């Protein structure tokens, strides 16, 4: 499972004075499998399952269009990013909205996929959930040999 540990890149587009407290609380109460996951409340959440011959990663991305979700692989690092655009203009916000809580901006998570066959990853997006099927690489056979003493 540690082959697929997520990397986090902070999204500092919105100021949150309680972010450090929230991050401390998340890390303090985290179980060992989520210790490496430094996701904050403004990043999307993922589940990673080990299915024996492959991993399944499911990411909650509700409200995104498929065209706004990007998957990039660079040096065994998978980056899942998504961008949501504002659906209202400033004049509408002042004139018609009583309260506007839906966020917009860019979100990104990174995962170490060094134990995965990156050229065979399959991605699907439906009902707000991105699902990646990632076949595992064959484990390296331990190489043993005997040495002759001269």
Backbone as a chain_set.jsonl record, in Angstrom:
{"seq": "XXXXXXXXXXXXXXXXXXXXXXXXXXXXXXXXXXXXXXXXXXXXXXXXXXXXXXXXXXXXXXXXXXXXXXXXXXXXXXXXXXXXXXXXXXXXXXXXXXXXXXXXXXXXXXXXXXXXXXXXXXXXXXXXXXXXXXXXXXXXXXXXXXXXXX", "coords": {"N": [[0.816, -1.193, 0.0], [2.056, 1.184, 0.552], [3.349, 1.865, -1.74], [1.689, 3.437, -3.152], [1.376, 5.931, -1.969], [-0.057, 9.084, -1.296], [0.973, 12.309, -2.447], [0.997, 15.663, -1.397], [0.036, 18.833, -2.515], [-0.212, 22.014, -1.509], [-3.127, 24.001, -1.739], [-3.318, 27.185, -1.91], [-5.103, 29.167, -2.633], [-7.338, 30.268, -1.394], [-7.774, 32.033, 1.576], [-7.536, 30.646, 4.756], [-7.849, 30.953, 8.036], [-7.789, 28.945, 9.938], [-6.526, 26.748, 8.918], [-3.997, 25.564, 9.603], [-4.529, 24.524, 12.146], [-6.56, 22.697, 11.516], [-5.09, 20.947, 9.842], [-3.184, 19.985, 11.671], [-4.873, 18.653, 13.464], [-5.971, 16.69, 11.737], [-3.645, 15.195, 11.127], [-2.886, 14.364, 13.691], [-4.964, 12.668, 14.583], [-4.943, 10.742, 12.649], [-4.888, 7.491, 11.069], [-2.333, 4.892, 10.663], [-2.219, 4.366, 7.882], [-3.087, 6.656, 6.648], [-1.304, 8.554, 7.345], [0.617, 9.669, 5.65], [-0.891, 11.202, 4.052], [-1.587, 14.398, 3.544], [-3.912, 15.837, 3.152], [-6.004, 18.649, 2.988], [-9.026, 20.329, 4.0], [-9.954, 21.582, 1.695], [-9.17, 20.071, -0.455], [-9.694, 17.309, -2.677], [-10.954, 14.078, -1.717], [-9.664, 10.725, -1.534], [-9.92, 7.178, -2.082], [-8.039, 4.243, -1.817], [-7.702, 1.042, -2.97], [-6.325, -2.198, -2.567], [-6.405, -4.636, -4.811], [-5.207, -7.07, -5.22], [-3.972, -7.988, -7.916], [-4.038, -5.48, -8.949], [-4.391, -1.919, -8.229], [-7.092, 0.084, -7.075], [-8.132, 3.308, -7.401], [-10.228, 5.692, -6.138], [-11.613, 8.814, -6.526], [-13.307, 11.512, -5.131], [-14.917, 13.814, -6.985], [-17.126, 15.731, -7.246], [-19.36, 17.66, -9.262], [-17.592, 18.48, -11.222], [-16.704, 18.89, -14.664], [-15.836, 16.425, -17.074], [-13.892, 17.283, -18.846], [-12.473, 19.109, -17.378], [-10.837, 17.752, -15.679], [-7.634, 16.511, -15.128], [-5.09, 14.144, -15.787], [-1.821, 13.424, -15.162], [1.379, 11.982, -15.702], [4.58, 11.895, -14.401], [7.796, 10.926, -14.049], [7.167, 8.597, -12.38], [5.234, 9.74, -10.754], [1.937, 10.342, -10.282], [-0.274, 12.838, -11.112], [-3.294, 14.129, -10.208], [-5.484, 16.464, -11.191], [-7.917, 19.067, -10.981], [-10.154, 21.572, -12.113], [-12.415, 24.0, -11.179], [-14.699, 26.314, -12.388], [-15.956, 29.602, -11.718], [-19.433, 30.189, -11.617], [-20.83, 32.46, -11.654], [-21.022, 36.007, -11.937], [-19.406, 38.888, -10.468], [-21.237, 41.002, -10.186], [-23.683, 39.646, -10.116], [-23.369, 38.256, -7.746], [-23.486, 40.295, -5.858], [-26.006, 41.321, -6.318], [-28.056, 39.265, -6.495], [-27.458, 36.883, -5.082], [-27.952, 35.478, -1.909], [-26.414, 33.945, -0.278], [-23.311, 32.496, -1.008], [-21.66, 29.623, -1.235], [-20.424, 27.628, -2.671], [-17.407, 26.438, -3.791], [-14.737, 27.492, -5.966], [-11.958, 26.946, -8.069], [-8.631, 25.548, -8.306], [-7.701, 22.154, -7.821], [-5.537, 19.651, -6.574], [-3.797, 16.541, -6.423], [-1.124, 14.307, -5.689], [0.414, 11.162, -6.458], [2.561, 8.456, -5.673], [3.486, 6.229, -8.035], [5.283, 4.179, -8.471], [5.175, 1.417, -8.225], [3.433, 0.578, -10.144], [2.131, -0.324, -13.37], [2.414, 2.081, -15.443], [1.686, 2.607, -18.092], [-0.595, 1.15, -18.489], [-2.752, 2.11, -17.09], [-6.155, 2.673, -16.408], [-8.803, 4.962, -16.748], [-11.893, 6.222, -15.525], [-14.764, 8.327, -15.37], [-17.606, 8.989, -13.681], [-20.731, 10.064, -12.378], [-19.613, 11.919, -10.562], [-17.372, 10.67, -9.511], [-14.065, 9.804, -9.908], [-12.464, 7.057, -11.211], [-9.682, 5.054, -11.096], [-8.003, 2.338, -12.486], [-5.254, 0.514, -11.763], [-2.824, -1.511, -12.824], [-0.559, -3.665, -11.096], [3.03, -3.715, -11.037], [5.106, -6.538, -11.775], [6.549, -8.232, -9.033], [9.971, -7.771, -8.205], [12.202, -10.391, -8.728], [14.097, -11.931, -6.233], [17.542, -11.786, -6.516], [19.839, -14.185, -6.295], [23.055, -15.567, -5.833], [25.991, -17.567, -5.958], [29.296, -16.997, -4.923], [32.524, -17.612, -6.101], [35.449, -18.409, -4.351], [38.619, -17.172, -4.675]], "CA": [[0.0, 0.0, 0.0], [2.877, 2.386, 0.624], [3.8, 2.241, -3.07], [0.716, 4.367, -3.709], [1.076, 6.97, -0.991], [-0.305, 10.36, -1.954], [1.733, 13.51, -2.161], [0.069, 16.773, -1.303], [0.486, 20.173, -2.856], [-1.182, 22.889, -0.866], [-3.886, 24.923, -2.565], [-3.383, 28.382, -1.081], [-5.822, 30.214, -3.329], [-8.273, 30.895, -0.472], [-7.204, 32.169, 2.902], [-8.26, 29.973, 5.828], [-7.032, 31.182, 9.237], [-7.778, 27.754, 10.779], [-5.954, 25.655, 8.137], [-2.944, 24.871, 10.347], [-5.17, 23.758, 13.219], [-7.225, 21.567, 10.86], [-4.064, 20.005, 9.39], [-2.635, 19.335, 12.859], [-5.886, 17.72, 13.962], [-6.04, 15.565, 10.801], [-2.448, 14.365, 11.294], [-2.854, 13.805, 15.04], [-5.946, 11.593, 14.709], [-4.876, 9.877, 11.472], [-4.386, 6.136, 11.277], [-1.034, 4.76, 9.992], [-2.3, 4.346, 6.43], [-3.35, 7.989, 6.13], [-0.314, 9.464, 7.89], [1.314, 10.362, 4.573], [-1.869, 11.995, 3.323], [-1.721, 15.693, 4.188], [-5.012, 16.526, 2.491], [-6.748, 19.609, 3.784], [-10.453, 20.28, 3.717], [-10.277, 22.102, 0.372], [-8.706, 19.15, -1.473], [-10.617, 16.189, -2.816], [-10.613, 12.875, -0.957], [-9.496, 9.524, -2.349], [-9.829, 5.857, -1.484], [-7.161, 3.372, -2.602], [-7.894, -0.355, -2.584], [-5.415, -3.184, -3.135], [-7.232, -5.725, -5.321], [-4.349, -8.211, -5.536], [-3.154, -7.757, -9.109], [-4.112, -4.063, -9.309], [-4.932, -0.969, -7.27], [-8.203, 0.909, -7.523], [-8.164, 4.608, -6.754], [-11.469, 6.417, -6.386], [-11.507, 10.184, -6.045], [-14.558, 12.266, -5.175], [-14.807, 15.082, -7.706], [-18.483, 16.103, -7.662], [-19.556, 18.972, -9.86], [-16.601, 18.776, -12.247], [-16.856, 18.333, -16.005], [-14.735, 15.516, -17.395], [-12.855, 18.046, -19.547], [-11.736, 19.915, -16.403], [-10.021, 16.85, -14.862], [-6.415, 16.166, -15.862], [-4.221, 13.123, -15.211], [-0.478, 13.536, -15.732], [2.394, 11.123, -15.085], [5.926, 12.407, -14.595], [8.762, 10.254, -13.173], [6.453, 7.747, -11.423], [4.329, 10.53, -9.932], [0.657, 10.61, -10.93], [-0.918, 14.047, -10.634], [-4.705, 14.271, -10.542], [-5.855, 17.855, -10.935], [-9.23, 19.456, -11.481], [-10.39, 23.004, -11.972], [-13.824, 24.386, -11.234], [-14.822, 27.732, -12.713], [-17.061, 30.306, -11.088], [-20.583, 30.211, -12.503], [-21.527, 33.73, -11.495], [-20.164, 37.182, -11.999], [-19.414, 39.677, -9.238], [-22.471, 41.791, -10.074], [-24.739, 38.738, -9.694], [-23.135, 37.923, -6.346], [-23.945, 41.415, -5.043], [-27.406, 41.633, -6.544], [-29.039, 38.192, -6.377], [-27.11, 35.83, -4.143], [-28.056, 35.721, -0.48], [-25.221, 33.292, 0.248], [-22.624, 31.736, -2.05], [-20.673, 28.799, -0.543], [-19.767, 26.675, -3.549], [-16.059, 26.923, -4.067], [-14.176, 27.313, -7.287], [-10.509, 27.04, -8.039], [-7.979, 24.335, -8.786], [-7.431, 21.153, -6.803], [-4.52, 18.756, -7.102], [-3.217, 15.527, -5.541], [-0.075, 13.543, -6.358], [0.572, 9.81, -5.942], [3.734, 7.705, -6.104], [3.023, 5.032, -8.735], [6.461, 3.419, -8.885], [4.843, 0.002, -8.248], [2.298, 0.426, -11.055], [2.394, -0.264, -14.814], [1.795, 3.364, -15.764], [1.132, 2.621, -19.443], [-1.819, 0.352, -18.514], [-3.749, 2.701, -16.193], [-7.449, 2.93, -17.031], [-9.521, 5.984, -15.98], [-13.31, 6.457, -15.832], [-15.375, 9.351, -14.533], [-19.063, 9.047, -13.754], [-21.441, 10.428, -11.149], [-18.768, 12.68, -9.648], [-16.29, 9.861, -8.968], [-13.011, 9.396, -10.827], [-11.997, 5.724, -10.827], [-8.489, 4.615, -11.812], [-7.582, 0.959, -12.295], [-3.815, 0.574, -11.987], [-2.19, -2.83, -12.664], [0.718, -3.665, -10.379], [4.214, -4.292, -11.674], [5.511, -7.82, -11.199], [7.599, -8.01, -8.037], [11.314, -8.166, -8.614], [12.658, -11.659, -8.17], [15.362, -11.751, -5.529], [18.655, -12.355, -7.261], [20.837, -14.802, -5.426], [24.103, -16.309, -6.547], [27.135, -17.964, -5.143], [30.568, -16.464, -5.39], [33.69, -18.491, -5.956], [36.56, -17.802, -3.623], [39.889, -17.394, -5.396]], "C": [[0.856, 1.252, 0.0], [3.452, 2.767, -0.731], [2.9, 3.321, -3.651], [0.397, 5.488, -2.738], [0.931, 8.313, -1.707], [0.676, 11.438, -1.524], [0.743, 14.66, -2.172], [0.749, 18.061, -1.735], [-0.592, 21.12, -2.365], [-1.826, 23.823, -1.882], [-4.131, 26.169, -1.723], [-4.166, 29.503, -1.742], [-6.826, 30.933, -2.422], [-7.659, 30.923, 0.916], [-8.117, 31.489, 3.915], [-7.424, 30.12, 7.097], [-6.924, 29.946, 10.13], [-7.139, 26.563, 10.084], [-4.903, 24.869, 8.92], [-3.517, 24.029, 11.479], [-5.853, 22.529, 12.631], [-6.217, 20.518, 10.414], [-3.456, 19.262, 10.582], [-3.615, 18.286, 13.386], [-5.995, 16.491, 13.049], [-4.849, 14.632, 10.975], [-2.439, 13.669, 12.655], [-3.781, 12.602, 15.174], [-5.917, 10.622, 13.539], [-4.415, 8.477, 11.852], [-3.104, 5.97, 10.466], [-1.104, 4.801, 8.468], [-2.599, 5.709, 5.846], [-2.336, 9.003, 6.639], [0.369, 10.277, 6.796], [0.39, 11.277, 3.797], [-2.102, 13.303, 4.065], [-2.858, 16.509, 3.581], [-5.692, 17.481, 3.462], [-8.202, 19.566, 3.345], [-10.798, 20.785, 2.334], [-9.683, 21.244, -0.749], [-9.675, 17.989, -1.548], [-10.067, 14.953, -2.119], [-10.533, 11.671, -1.89], [-9.531, 8.282, -1.466], [-8.947, 5.025, -2.396], [-7.331, 1.957, -2.073], [-6.853, -1.217, -3.291], [-6.255, -4.392, -3.526], [-6.404, -6.932, -5.746], [-3.436, -7.927, -6.71], [-3.178, -6.302, -9.566], [-4.601, -3.236, -8.119], [-6.131, -0.29, -7.906], [-8.203, 2.188, -6.708], [-9.478, 5.266, -7.134], [-11.351, 7.787, -5.739], [-12.855, 10.873, -6.192], [-14.3, 13.621, -5.822], [-16.193, 15.526, -8.17], [-18.523, 17.502, -8.259], [-18.54, 19.352, -10.916], [-17.047, 18.208, -13.585], [-15.641, 17.471, -16.284], [-13.583, 16.272, -18.069], [-11.999, 18.891, -18.596], [-10.867, 19.074, -15.463], [-8.833, 16.4, -15.695], [-5.601, 15.145, -15.071], [-2.881, 13.202, -15.918], [0.466, 12.624, -14.965], [3.755, 11.69, -15.438], [6.841, 11.739, -13.572], [8.083, 9.464, -12.045], [5.622, 8.527, -10.414], [3.084, 10.824, -10.769], [0.061, 11.853, -10.296], [-2.355, 14.061, -11.143], [-5.072, 15.707, -10.194], [-7.199, 18.141, -11.577], [-9.418, 20.939, -11.219], [-11.875, 23.279, -12.132], [-13.87, 25.892, -11.449], [-16.043, 28.327, -12.022], [-18.21, 30.404, -12.083], [-21.369, 31.518, -12.371], [-20.522, 34.862, -11.581], [-20.31, 37.969, -10.707], [-20.71, 40.476, -9.092], [-23.654, 40.913, -9.658], [-24.608, 38.419, -8.213], [-23.674, 39.034, -5.445], [-25.458, 41.611, -5.156], [-28.375, 40.52, -6.196], [-28.72, 37.161, -5.309], [-27.287, 36.293, -2.707], [-26.828, 35.138, 0.205], [-24.626, 32.457, -0.87], [-21.494, 30.96, -1.393], [-19.946, 27.835, -1.457], [-18.429, 27.245, -3.981], [-15.697, 26.725, -5.531], [-12.679, 27.53, -7.168], [-9.915, 25.758, -8.573], [-7.619, 23.453, -7.596], [-6.448, 20.154, -7.389], [-4.05, 17.794, -6.022], [-2.179, 14.773, -6.356], [0.1, 12.206, -5.653], [1.825, 9.184, -6.521], [3.23, 6.413, -6.744], [4.199, 4.196, -9.22], [6.185, 1.922, -8.926], [3.725, -0.345, -9.212], [2.784, 0.462, -12.501], [1.687, 0.982, -15.349], [1.176, 3.407, -17.159], [-0.167, 1.828, -19.565], [-2.893, 0.888, -17.568], [-5.009, 3.025, -16.986], [-8.219, 3.913, -16.152], [-10.957, 6.114, -16.479], [-13.829, 7.526, -14.883], [-16.88, 9.317, -14.736], [-19.64, 9.321, -12.375], [-20.542, 11.101, -10.109], [-17.62, 11.904, -9.039], [-15.331, 9.477, -10.096], [-12.486, 8.059, -10.334], [-10.832, 5.335, -11.724], [-8.213, 3.161, -11.467], [-6.122, 0.904, -12.713], [-3.179, -0.786, -11.743], [-0.83, -2.706, -11.984], [1.831, -4.201, -11.281], [4.511, -5.625, -11.01], [6.609, -7.554, -10.175], [8.944, -8.497, -8.559], [11.686, -9.47, -7.929], [13.974, -11.41, -7.435], [16.47, -12.48, -6.295], [19.677, -12.889, -6.263], [21.846, -15.544, -6.296], [25.202, -16.633, -5.573], [28.394, -17.395, -5.747], [31.669, -17.497, -5.137], [34.812, -17.742, -5.232], [37.848, -18.176, -4.371], [41.018, -17.744, -4.462]], "O": [[0.424, 2.288, -0.505], [3.988, 3.865, -0.884], [3.314, 4.047, -4.555], [-0.742, 5.952, -2.687], [1.704, 8.633, -2.61], [1.141, 11.466, -0.384], [-0.253, 14.615, -2.895], [1.89, 18.336, -1.364], [-1.751, 21.024, -2.77], [-1.159, 24.362, -2.766], [-5.055, 26.199, -0.91], [-3.926, 30.674, -1.449], [-7.133, 32.101, -2.662], [-7.086, 29.931, 1.368], [-9.325, 31.726, 3.93], [-6.385, 29.472, 7.22], [-6.053, 29.898, 10.999], [-7.201, 25.453, 10.613], [-4.915, 23.638, 8.903], [-3.029, 22.929, 11.738], [-5.741, 21.435, 13.185], [-6.457, 19.322, 10.585], [-3.238, 18.052, 10.515], [-3.221, 17.167, 13.713], [-6.1, 15.368, 13.543], [-5.014, 13.412, 10.973], [-2.028, 12.514, 12.759], [-3.419, 11.616, 15.815], [-6.786, 9.755, 13.445], [-3.665, 8.288, 12.809], [-2.802, 6.835, 9.644], [-0.146, 5.226, 7.822], [-2.388, 5.915, 4.651], [-2.489, 10.198, 6.39], [0.669, 11.453, 6.998], [0.852, 12.054, 2.962], [-2.75, 13.312, 5.111], [-2.773, 17.734, 3.506], [-5.922, 17.142, 4.623], [-8.556, 18.839, 2.416], [-11.866, 20.443, 1.825], [-9.699, 21.672, -1.903], [-10.397, 17.714, -0.59], [-8.856, 14.809, -1.954], [-11.235, 11.601, -2.899], [-9.218, 8.328, -0.277], [-9.086, 5.088, -3.618], [-7.134, 1.697, -0.886], [-6.539, -0.998, -4.461], [-6.764, -5.098, -2.655], [-6.863, -7.737, -6.556], [-2.25, -7.655, -6.523], [-2.429, -5.924, -10.467], [-5.143, -3.763, -7.147], [-6.184, -0.109, -9.123], [-8.265, 2.156, -5.479], [-9.804, 5.383, -8.316], [-11.03, 7.905, -4.557], [-13.471, 10.821, -7.256], [-13.572, 14.457, -5.288], [-16.414, 15.681, -9.371], [-17.813, 18.405, -7.817], [-18.616, 20.452, -11.463], [-17.694, 17.162, -13.635], [-14.546, 17.748, -15.794], [-12.419, 15.922, -17.873], [-10.917, 19.339, -18.973], [-10.232, 19.613, -14.557], [-8.996, 15.96, -16.833], [-5.443, 15.26, -13.855], [-2.812, 13.063, -17.139], [0.375, 12.502, -13.744], [4.059, 11.937, -16.605], [6.69, 11.953, -12.37], [8.409, 9.66, -10.874], [5.337, 8.021, -9.329], [3.159, 11.463, -11.818], [-0.094, 11.916, -9.076], [-2.602, 14.011, -12.348], [-4.98, 16.116, -9.036], [-7.568, 17.537, -12.584], [-8.912, 21.486, -10.239], [-12.505, 22.845, -13.096], [-13.17, 26.648, -10.776], [-17.033, 27.638, -11.776], [-17.987, 30.674, -13.263], [-22.459, 31.647, -12.928], [-19.331, 34.685, -11.329], [-21.243, 37.736, -9.938], [-21.226, 40.611, -7.983], [-24.534, 41.372, -8.93], [-25.609, 38.323, -7.502], [-24.251, 38.757, -4.393], [-26.108, 42.02, -4.194], [-29.438, 40.801, -5.644], [-29.634, 36.617, -4.69], [-26.826, 37.372, -2.333], [-26.269, 35.73, 1.128], [-25.353, 31.784, -1.601], [-20.476, 31.547, -1.027], [-18.931, 27.267, -1.053], [-18.332, 28.372, -4.466], [-16.279, 25.896, -6.231], [-12.206, 28.22, -6.265], [-10.604, 24.968, -9.217], [-7.28, 23.939, -6.517], [-6.519, 19.84, -8.577], [-3.918, 18.168, -4.856], [-2.328, 14.613, -7.567], [-0.038, 12.105, -4.434], [2.126, 9.351, -7.703], [2.612, 5.59, -6.069], [4.116, 3.569, -10.276], [6.91, 1.203, -9.614], [3.132, -1.42, -9.125], [3.728, 1.182, -12.827], [0.499, 0.937, -15.67], [0.235, 4.167, -17.389], [-0.785, 1.826, -20.63], [-3.856, 0.179, -17.275], [-4.946, 3.575, -18.086], [-8.286, 3.725, -14.937], [-11.213, 6.118, -17.683], [-13.391, 7.619, -13.736], [-17.372, 9.584, -15.833], [-19.115, 8.875, -11.354], [-20.7, 10.873, -8.91], [-16.949, 12.409, -8.14], [-15.738, 8.901, -11.105], [-12.103, 7.933, -9.171], [-10.961, 5.29, -12.948], [-8.19, 2.79, -10.294], [-5.78, 1.202, -13.857], [-3.005, -1.188, -10.592], [-0.059, -1.784, -12.25], [1.598, -5.026, -12.164], [4.211, -5.825, -9.833], [7.501, -6.741, -10.419], [9.032, -9.504, -9.262], [11.512, -9.634, -6.722], [14.866, -10.747, -7.965], [16.328, -13.645, -6.664], [20.288, -12.14, -5.501], [21.511, -16.073, -7.356], [25.314, -16.037, -4.502], [28.528, -17.327, -6.968], [31.714, -18.151, -4.095], [35.064, -16.567, -5.501], [38.11, -19.346, -4.65], [42.144, -17.959, -4.909]]}, "num_chains": 1, "name": "protein.A"}
